PDB file of C-alpha atoms in Angstrom:
ATOM      1  CA  MET A   1       0.039  -0.030  -0.098  1.00  0.00           C
ATOM      2  CA  PHE A   2       0.995   3.351  -0.275  1.00  0.00           C
ATOM      3  CA  ASP A   3       3.695   3.029  -3.422  1.00  0.00           C
ATOM      4  CA  PHE A   4       3.577   5.722  -5.593  1.00  0.00           C
ATOM      5  CA  THR A   5       6.102   4.674  -7.988  1.00  0.00           C
ATOM      6  CA  ASP A   6       5.396   6.287 -11.454  1.00  0.00           C
ATOM      7  CA  HIS A   7       2.834   9.067  -9.114  1.00  0.00           C
ATOM      8  CA  VAL A   8       3.551  12.349 -10.497  1.00  0.00           C
ATOM      9  CA  VAL A   9       3.057  14.541  -7.499  1.00  0.00           C
ATOM     10  CA  VAL A  10       2.785  18.223  -7.931  1.00  0.00           C
ATOM     11  CA  ILE A  11       3.343  20.349  -4.309  1.00  0.00           C
ATOM     12  CA  THR A  12       2.877  24.211  -4.185  1.00  0.00           C
ATOM     13  CA  GLY A  13       4.660  26.324  -1.015  1.00  0.00           C
ATOM     14  CA  ALA A  14       7.591  23.164  -1.596  1.00  0.00           C
ATOM     15  CA  SER A  15      10.467  25.379  -0.569  1.00  0.00           C
ATOM     16  CA  SER A  16      10.517  25.202   2.804  1.00  0.00           C
ATOM     17  CA  GLY A  17       7.799  24.488   5.670  1.00  0.00           C
ATOM     18  CA  LEU A  18       4.889  21.506   5.292  1.00  0.00           C
ATOM     19  CA  GLY A  19       5.188  21.489   2.247  1.00  0.00           C
ATOM     20  CA  ALA A  20       9.175  20.635   1.973  1.00  0.00           C
ATOM     21  CA  GLN A  21       8.677  17.846   4.614  1.00  0.00           C
ATOM     22  CA  MET A  22       6.152  16.110   2.402  1.00  0.00           C
ATOM     23  CA  ALA A  23       7.816  16.561  -1.043  1.00  0.00           C
ATOM     24  CA  ARG A  24       9.808  14.360   1.762  1.00  0.00           C
ATOM     25  CA  GLY A  25       7.746  11.849   2.608  1.00  0.00           C
ATOM     26  CA  PHE A  26       6.553  11.725  -0.939  1.00  0.00           C
ATOM     27  CA  ALA A  27      10.125  10.814  -2.337  1.00  0.00           C
ATOM     28  CA  GLU A  28      10.131   7.822   0.702  1.00  0.00           C
ATOM     29  CA  GLN A  29       7.404   6.299  -1.429  1.00  0.00           C
ATOM     30  CA  HIS A  30       9.343   6.766  -4.586  1.00  0.00           C
ATOM     31  CA  ALA A  31       6.579   9.294  -6.175  1.00  0.00           C
ATOM     32  CA  ASP A  32       8.212  12.180  -9.218  1.00  0.00           C
ATOM     33  CA  LEU A  33       7.709  14.890  -8.285  1.00  0.00           C
ATOM     34  CA  VAL A  34       7.048  18.631  -9.645  1.00  0.00           C
ATOM     35  CA  LEU A  35       7.700  21.314  -6.364  1.00  0.00           C
ATOM     36  CA  LEU A  36       6.194  24.687  -7.267  1.00  0.00           C
ATOM     37  CA  ALA A  37       7.135  27.880  -4.814  1.00  0.00           C
ATOM     38  CA  ARG A  38       8.731  31.373  -5.636  1.00  0.00           C
ATOM     39  CA  ARG A  39      12.313  30.244  -4.137  1.00  0.00           C
ATOM     40  CA  LEU A  40      13.881  28.210  -6.720  1.00  0.00           C
ATOM     41  CA  GLU A  41      17.099  28.175  -5.676  1.00  0.00           C
ATOM     42  CA  ARG A  42      15.450  26.115  -1.751  1.00  0.00           C
ATOM     43  CA  LEU A  43      13.136  24.340  -4.887  1.00  0.00           C
ATOM     44  CA  GLU A  44      16.801  23.564  -7.169  1.00  0.00           C
ATOM     45  CA  SER A  45      18.036  22.098  -3.447  1.00  0.00           C
ATOM     46  CA  LEU A  46      15.732  20.446  -2.471  1.00  0.00           C
ATOM     47  CA  ALA A  47      15.400  18.608  -6.006  1.00  0.00           C
ATOM     48  CA  LYS A  48      18.881  18.083  -5.781  1.00  0.00           C
ATOM     49  CA  GLU A  49      18.820  16.194  -2.448  1.00  0.00           C
ATOM     50  CA  LEU A  50      15.600  14.038  -3.123  1.00  0.00           C
ATOM     51  CA  GLU A  51      17.052  12.816  -6.772  1.00  0.00           C
ATOM     52  CA  GLU A  52      19.573  10.887  -4.468  1.00  0.00           C
ATOM     53  CA  LYS A  53      16.545   9.254  -3.519  1.00  0.00           C
ATOM     54  CA  GLY A  54      16.098   7.570  -6.878  1.00  0.00           C
ATOM     55  CA  VAL A  55      12.971   9.599  -8.575  1.00  0.00           C
ATOM     56  CA  LYS A  56      12.569  12.409 -10.660  1.00  0.00           C
ATOM     57  CA  VAL A  57      11.866  16.020  -9.628  1.00  0.00           C
ATOM     58  CA  LEU A  58      11.001  19.207 -11.553  1.00  0.00           C
ATOM     59  CA  PRO A  59      11.648  22.143  -9.198  1.00  0.00           C
ATOM     60  CA  LEU A  60       9.769  25.853 -10.757  1.00  0.00           C
ATOM     61  CA  LYS A  61       9.934  28.879  -9.803  1.00  0.00           C
ATOM     62  CA  CYS A  62       5.546  29.620  -9.667  1.00  0.00           C
ATOM     63  CA  ASP A  63       3.825  32.899  -8.272  1.00  0.00           C
ATOM     64  CA  VAL A  64       0.468  30.963  -7.454  1.00  0.00           C
ATOM     65  CA  THR A  65      -1.426  33.925  -6.693  1.00  0.00           C
ATOM     66  CA  ASN A  66      -0.381  35.150 -10.862  1.00  0.00           C
ATOM     67  CA  THR A  67      -2.571  33.298 -13.405  1.00  0.00           C
ATOM     68  CA  GLU A  68      -0.152  33.517 -16.254  1.00  0.00           C
ATOM     69  CA  SER A  69       2.975  31.998 -13.894  1.00  0.00           C
ATOM     70  CA  VAL A  70       0.785  28.999 -12.919  1.00  0.00           C
ATOM     71  CA  ASN A  71      -0.378  27.606 -16.172  1.00  0.00           C
ATOM     72  CA  GLU A  72       3.006  28.481 -17.476  1.00  0.00           C
ATOM     73  CA  CYS A  73       4.147  25.730 -14.862  1.00  0.00           C
ATOM     74  CA  ALA A  74       1.277  23.157 -15.736  1.00  0.00           C
ATOM     75  CA  LYS A  75       2.076  23.545 -19.290  1.00  0.00           C
ATOM     76  CA  LYS A  76       6.143  22.799 -18.121  1.00  0.00           C
ATOM     77  CA  THR A  77       4.631  20.068 -16.121  1.00  0.00           C
ATOM     78  CA  LYS A  78       2.510  18.584 -18.805  1.00  0.00           C
ATOM     79  CA  GLU A  79       6.005  18.779 -21.054  1.00  0.00           C
ATOM     80  CA  VAL A  80       8.019  16.888 -19.340  1.00  0.00           C
ATOM     81  CA  PHE A  81       5.300  14.504 -17.460  1.00  0.00           C
ATOM     82  CA  GLY A  82       2.570  14.217 -19.267  1.00  0.00           C
ATOM     83  CA  LYS A  83       0.137  13.749 -16.558  1.00  0.00           C
ATOM     84  CA  VAL A  84      -0.732  15.277 -12.827  1.00  0.00           C
ATOM     85  CA  ASP A  85      -1.853  12.646 -10.393  1.00  0.00           C
ATOM     86  CA  VAL A  86      -1.511  13.954  -6.745  1.00  0.00           C
ATOM     87  CA  LEU A  87      -1.946  17.839  -6.103  1.00  0.00           C
ATOM     88  CA  ILE A  88      -1.548  19.257  -3.244  1.00  0.00           C
ATOM     89  CA  ASN A  89      -1.968  22.893  -2.011  1.00  0.00           C
ATOM     90  CA  CYS A  90       0.546  23.817  -0.010  1.00  0.00           C
ATOM     91  CA  ALA A  91       1.171  27.265  -0.099  1.00  0.00           C
ATOM     92  CA  GLY A  92       0.346  30.306   2.041  1.00  0.00           C
ATOM     93  CA  SER A  93       1.634  33.377   3.817  1.00  0.00           C
ATOM     94  CA  ALA A  94      -0.684  35.343   5.697  1.00  0.00           C
ATOM     95  CA  LYS A  95      -0.967  38.986   7.424  1.00  0.00           C
ATOM     96  CA  ASN A  96      -2.810  38.739  10.852  1.00  0.00           C
ATOM     97  CA  ALA A  97      -5.107  41.618  12.146  1.00  0.00           C
ATOM     98  CA  GLY A  98      -8.108  41.832  13.974  1.00  0.00           C
ATOM     99  CA  VAL A  99     -11.553  42.712  11.890  1.00  0.00           C
ATOM    100  CA  LEU A 100     -11.286  45.935  13.622  1.00  0.00           C
ATOM    101  CA  ASN A 101      -7.899  47.338  12.235  1.00  0.00           C
ATOM    102  CA  MET A 102      -6.943  45.125   9.747  1.00  0.00           C
ATOM    103  CA  THR A 103      -6.099  46.931   6.684  1.00  0.00           C
ATOM    104  CA  ASP A 104      -7.523  46.461   2.679  1.00  0.00           C
ATOM    105  CA  GLU A 105      -4.093  45.687   1.993  1.00  0.00           C
ATOM    106  CA  GLU A 106      -3.766  43.097   4.741  1.00  0.00           C
ATOM    107  CA  TRP A 107      -6.795  41.163   3.796  1.00  0.00           C
ATOM    108  CA  ASP A 108      -6.067  40.915   0.267  1.00  0.00           C
ATOM    109  CA  PHE A 109      -2.730  39.293   0.648  1.00  0.00           C
ATOM    110  CA  THR A 110      -3.892  36.866   2.499  1.00  0.00           C
ATOM    111  CA  MET A 111      -7.294  36.146   0.697  1.00  0.00           C
ATOM    112  CA  ASP A 112      -5.281  36.329  -2.652  1.00  0.00           C
ATOM    113  CA  THR A 113      -2.198  33.553  -1.010  1.00  0.00           C
ATOM    114  CA  ASP A 114      -4.504  31.561   0.616  1.00  0.00           C
ATOM    115  CA  LEU A 115      -7.331  30.630  -0.941  1.00  0.00           C
ATOM    116  CA  LYS A 116      -7.103  32.140  -5.083  1.00  0.00           C
ATOM    117  CA  SER A 117      -3.933  30.253  -4.859  1.00  0.00           C
ATOM    118  CA  VAL A 118      -5.931  27.452  -4.497  1.00  0.00           C
ATOM    119  CA  PHE A 119      -8.353  28.086  -7.090  1.00  0.00           C
ATOM    120  CA  LEU A 120      -5.580  29.004  -9.222  1.00  0.00           C
ATOM    121  CA  VAL A 121      -3.366  25.995  -9.197  1.00  0.00           C
ATOM    122  CA  THR A 122      -6.410  23.826  -8.797  1.00  0.00           C
ATOM    123  CA  ARG A 123      -7.819  25.071 -11.868  1.00  0.00           C
ATOM    124  CA  ALA A 124      -4.924  25.063 -14.056  1.00  0.00           C
ATOM    125  CA  PHE A 125      -3.283  21.017 -12.994  1.00  0.00           C
ATOM    126  CA  GLY A 126      -6.988  19.891 -12.666  1.00  0.00           C
ATOM    127  CA  ASN A 127      -7.480  19.755 -15.814  1.00  0.00           C
ATOM    128  CA  ILE A 128      -4.790  17.899 -17.026  1.00  0.00           C
ATOM    129  CA  MET A 129      -5.660  14.992 -14.321  1.00  0.00           C
ATOM    130  CA  LYS A 130      -9.574  15.433 -16.519  1.00  0.00           C
ATOM    131  CA  GLU A 131      -7.427  15.630 -19.931  1.00  0.00           C
ATOM    132  CA  GLY A 132      -5.546  12.263 -19.047  1.00  0.00           C
ATOM    133  CA  GLY A 133      -8.662  10.110 -18.258  1.00  0.00           C
ATOM    134  CA  HIS A 134      -7.375   8.094 -14.908  1.00  0.00           C
ATOM    135  CA  GLY A 135      -8.350  10.738 -11.852  1.00  0.00           C
ATOM    136  CA  GLY A 136      -6.388  12.197  -9.563  1.00  0.00           C
ATOM    137  CA  ARG A 137      -5.915  13.301  -5.685  1.00  0.00           C
ATOM    138  CA  ILE A 138      -6.152  16.482  -5.433  1.00  0.00           C
ATOM    139  CA  ILE A 139      -5.498  18.026  -0.980  1.00  0.00           C
ATOM    140  CA  ASN A 140      -5.613  20.999  -0.035  1.00  0.00           C
ATOM    141  CA  ILE A 141      -3.603  22.516   3.288  1.00  0.00           C
ATOM    142  CA  ALA A 142      -6.153  24.833   5.223  1.00  0.00           C
ATOM    143  CA  SER A 143      -5.898  24.640   8.924  1.00  0.00           C
ATOM    144  CA  MET A 144      -8.077  24.059  12.016  1.00  0.00           C
ATOM    145  CA  TYR A 145      -8.515  28.329  12.145  1.00  0.00           C
ATOM    146  CA  GLY A 146     -10.313  27.128   9.395  1.00  0.00           C
ATOM    147  CA  LEU A 147     -12.814  25.618  11.567  1.00  0.00           C
ATOM    148  CA  VAL A 148     -12.608  27.541  14.417  1.00  0.00           C
ATOM    149  CA  GLY A 149     -12.062  30.866  15.949  1.00  0.00           C
ATOM    150  CA  ASN A 150      -9.530  31.573  18.171  1.00  0.00           C
ATOM    151  CA  THR A 151      -8.043  33.667  20.950  1.00  0.00           C
ATOM    152  CA  ALA A 152      -4.657  33.926  21.390  1.00  0.00           C
ATOM    153  CA  MET A 153      -3.956  36.236  18.307  1.00  0.00           C
ATOM    154  CA  ASP A 154      -5.961  37.892  15.764  1.00  0.00           C
ATOM    155  CA  THR A 155      -6.180  37.106  12.408  1.00  0.00           C
ATOM    156  CA  VAL A 156      -8.709  37.484  10.803  1.00  0.00           C
ATOM    157  CA  ALA A 157      -8.279  36.560   6.837  1.00  0.00           C
ATOM    158  CA  TYR A 158      -6.536  34.009   7.892  1.00  0.00           C
ATOM    159  CA  HIS A 159      -9.870  31.995   9.716  1.00  0.00           C
ATOM    160  CA  SER A 160     -11.482  33.533   6.748  1.00  0.00           C
ATOM    161  CA  SER A 161      -9.163  32.505   3.624  1.00  0.00           C
ATOM    162  CA  LYS A 162      -8.728  29.028   5.817  1.00  0.00           C
ATOM    163  CA  GLY A 163     -12.907  28.598   5.711  1.00  0.00           C
ATOM    164  CA  GLY A 164     -12.728  29.298   2.248  1.00  0.00           C
ATOM    165  CA  VAL A 165     -10.495  26.331   1.217  1.00  0.00           C
ATOM    166  CA  VAL A 166     -12.738  24.851   3.214  1.00  0.00           C
ATOM    167  CA  ASN A 167     -15.352  24.434   1.410  1.00  0.00           C
ATOM    168  CA  PHE A 168     -13.748  24.729  -1.657  1.00  0.00           C
ATOM    169  CA  THR A 169     -12.298  21.524  -0.978  1.00  0.00           C
ATOM    170  CA  ARG A 170     -16.135  20.070  -0.743  1.00  0.00           C
ATOM    171  CA  ALA A 171     -17.403  22.090  -3.560  1.00  0.00           C
ATOM    172  CA  VAL A 172     -14.572  20.174  -6.113  1.00  0.00           C
ATOM    173  CA  ALA A 173     -14.737  16.713  -4.578  1.00  0.00           C
ATOM    174  CA  ALA A 174     -18.440  17.458  -5.577  1.00  0.00           C
ATOM    175  CA  GLU A 175     -17.386  18.455  -8.964  1.00  0.00           C
ATOM    176  CA  LEU A 176     -14.901  16.604  -9.939  1.00  0.00           C
ATOM    177  CA  ALA A 177     -15.669  13.043  -9.003  1.00  0.00           C
ATOM    178  CA  LYS A 178     -17.105  12.175 -12.322  1.00  0.00           C
ATOM    179  CA  TYR A 179     -13.714  12.814 -13.702  1.00  0.00           C
ATOM    180  CA  GLY A 180     -12.644  10.763 -10.548  1.00  0.00           C
ATOM    181  CA  ILE A 181     -10.716  12.874  -8.904  1.00  0.00           C
ATOM    182  CA  THR A 182     -10.793  12.981  -5.501  1.00  0.00           C
ATOM    183  CA  CYS A 183     -10.423  17.036  -3.359  1.00  0.00           C
ATOM    184  CA  ASN A 184      -9.581  16.516   0.280  1.00  0.00           C
ATOM    185  CA  ALA A 185      -8.579  19.091   3.342  1.00  0.00           C
ATOM    186  CA  ILE A 186      -5.864  18.652   5.807  1.00  0.00           C
ATOM    187  CA  CYS A 187      -5.979  21.079   8.187  1.00  0.00           C
ATOM    188  CA  PRO A 188      -3.184  21.390  10.566  1.00  0.00           C
ATOM    189  CA  GLY A 189      -2.960  22.434  13.990  1.00  0.00           C
ATOM    190  CA  TYR A 190       0.921  23.985  15.567  1.00  0.00           C
ATOM    191  CA  PHE A 191       3.409  22.609  13.521  1.00  0.00           C
ATOM    192  CA  GLU A 192       7.074  25.007  13.724  1.00  0.00           C
ATOM    193  CA  THR A 193       8.134  26.189  10.826  1.00  0.00           C
ATOM    194  CA  GLU A 194       9.939  28.962   8.996  1.00  0.00           C
ATOM    195  CA  LEU A 195       6.116  31.262   8.613  1.00  0.00           C
ATOM    196  CA  THR A 196       4.963  29.927  12.726  1.00  0.00           C
ATOM    197  CA  HIS A 197       8.600  29.554  14.386  1.00  0.00           C
ATOM    198  CA  ASP A 198       8.811  33.283  15.994  1.00  0.00           C
ATOM    199  CA  THR A 199       4.758  32.668  17.661  1.00  0.00           C
ATOM    200  CA  LEU A 200       5.212  29.347  18.610  1.00  0.00           C
ATOM    201  CA  VAL A 201       8.329  29.740  20.831  1.00  0.00           C
ATOM    202  CA  THR A 202       7.020  33.184  22.614  1.00  0.00           C
ATOM    203  CA  PRO A 203       6.525  31.698  26.456  1.00  0.00           C
ATOM    204  CA  GLU A 204       3.252  32.997  25.791  1.00  0.00           C
ATOM    205  CA  PHE A 205       1.861  30.794  23.067  1.00  0.00           C
ATOM    206  CA  THR A 206       3.106  28.103  24.493  1.00  0.00           C
ATOM    207  CA  ALA A 207       1.425  28.370  27.290  1.00  0.00           C
ATOM    208  CA  TYR A 208      -1.403  28.739  25.154  1.00  0.00           C
ATOM    209  CA  MET A 209      -0.948  25.467  23.531  1.00  0.00           C
ATOM    210  CA  LYS A 210      -0.204  23.520  26.427  1.00  0.00           C
ATOM    211  CA  ALA A 211      -3.820  24.329  27.682  1.00  0.00           C
ATOM    212  CA  THR A 212      -6.101  24.119  24.240  1.00  0.00           C
ATOM    213  CA  VAL A 213      -4.016  21.589  22.829  1.00  0.00           C
ATOM    214  CA  PRO A 214      -5.595  17.461  24.025  1.00  0.00           C
ATOM    215  CA  LEU A 215      -2.178  16.393  23.183  1.00  0.00           C
ATOM    216  CA  GLY A 216       0.494  19.434  24.969  1.00  0.00           C
ATOM    217  CA  ARG A 217       2.549  19.782  22.045  1.00  0.00           C
ATOM    218  CA  TYR A 218       3.595  20.868  18.471  1.00  0.00           C
ATOM    219  CA  GLY A 219       3.306  18.698  15.945  1.00  0.00           C
ATOM    220  CA  LYS A 220       6.950  17.449  15.202  1.00  0.00           C
ATOM    221  CA  GLU A 221       8.284  17.356  11.582  1.00  0.00           C
ATOM    222  CA  GLY A 222       7.140  14.851   9.324  1.00  0.00           C
ATOM    223  CA  GLU A 223       3.759  14.201  11.443  1.00  0.00           C
ATOM    224  CA  LEU A 224       1.576  15.554   8.967  1.00  0.00           C
ATOM    225  CA  ASN A 225       2.795  13.442   5.847  1.00  0.00           C
ATOM    226  CA  ALA A 226       1.107  10.310   6.514  1.00  0.00           C
ATOM    227  CA  GLY A 227      -2.483  12.164   6.714  1.00  0.00           C
ATOM    228  CA  ALA A 228      -1.519  13.186   2.913  1.00  0.00           C
ATOM    229  CA  LEU A 229      -0.020   9.553   1.789  1.00  0.00           C
ATOM    230  CA  PHE A 230      -3.489   7.790   2.505  1.00  0.00           C
ATOM    231  CA  LEU A 231      -5.198  10.065   0.693  1.00  0.00           C
ATOM    232  CA  ALA A 232      -3.484  11.116  -2.273  1.00  0.00           C
ATOM    233  CA  SER A 233      -2.740   7.489  -2.580  1.00  0.00           C
ATOM    234  CA  ASP A 234      -4.863   4.381  -4.890  1.00  0.00           C
ATOM    235  CA  GLU A 235      -6.301   3.089  -1.717  1.00  0.00           C
ATOM    236  CA  ALA A 236      -8.347   6.011  -1.241  1.00  0.00           C
ATOM    237  CA  SER A 237     -10.290   5.916  -3.981  1.00  0.00           C
ATOM    238  CA  TYR A 238     -13.280   6.691  -2.026  1.00  0.00           C
ATOM    239  CA  VAL A 239     -12.232   9.125   0.602  1.00  0.00           C
ATOM    240  CA  THR A 240     -13.839  12.578  -0.730  1.00  0.00           C
ATOM    241  CA  GLY A 241     -15.029  16.009   0.020  1.00  0.00           C
ATOM    242  CA  VAL A 242     -13.192  14.583   3.539  1.00  0.00           C
ATOM    243  CA  ILE A 243     -11.406  17.786   5.922  1.00  0.00           C
ATOM    244  CA  LEU A 244      -9.105  16.321   8.423  1.00  0.00           C
ATOM    245  CA  PRO A 245      -7.717  18.154  11.267  1.00  0.00           C
ATOM    246  CA  ILE A 246      -4.483  16.540  12.320  1.00  0.00           C
ATOM    247  CA  ASP A 247      -3.988  18.950  14.997  1.00  0.00           C
ATOM    248  CA  GLY A 248      -3.409  17.034  18.670  1.00  0.00           C
ATOM    249  CA  GLY A 249      -7.145  17.130  19.390  1.00  0.00           C
ATOM    250  CA  TYR A 250      -7.419  21.094  19.531  1.00  0.00           C
ATOM    251  CA  THR A 251     -10.402  21.113  17.430  1.00  0.00           C
ATOM    252  CA  ALA A 252     -12.110  18.315  19.047  1.00  0.00           C
ATOM    253  CA  VAL A 253     -12.475  19.959  22.565  1.00  0.00           C
TER     254      VAL A 253
END
């Protein structure tokens, strides 16, 4: 089970954090990879590392908020591999502020990066899946903050964008089922990455985490991979529209 030999897996936001972690996880299972992010040098370094595992890797510079950039990367992927089996929408960022003082620019930046990008990438690579006629797997990385609010920090646009990703996932699951394409979402909890490190390491936030996360700790590197590998697998062919929290129990209480 969960052997991805001869499968092509596309991952956005793959230059660091959860995207890079999942790229390593899929390479361990023999998947060929298309890595998308803005920092090409980081992608090329990761590609060299993964190619040592005997898989093919195509690193592509991509602005996931730009239609032309996304479509060009989809075109190159089709030229090189001829197909896409799995798409993982992992790219994201956010400007944190509350509803009473967030600027238009902060709101637009977050919505473009975390929600519009998922639409643009899914449209481009989903069409390759449809044209291939063999189905496919789409996995959107949302957040537990797309399911609930929080009292630790004000980040209304992030909550809103990730909530949008959650229901975008359900809509796409319903729309693309007739093509054998499944669409599911993972909602990570507190994982330490470049994006979250400065927040998570503070004594105040660590205390909040210990009080609100039943497992009492942050997620460790690689602990998201099992969920992604399952949802991306051939074996998960009857799983679609699922929203899977991997959050140490945060949304269970």
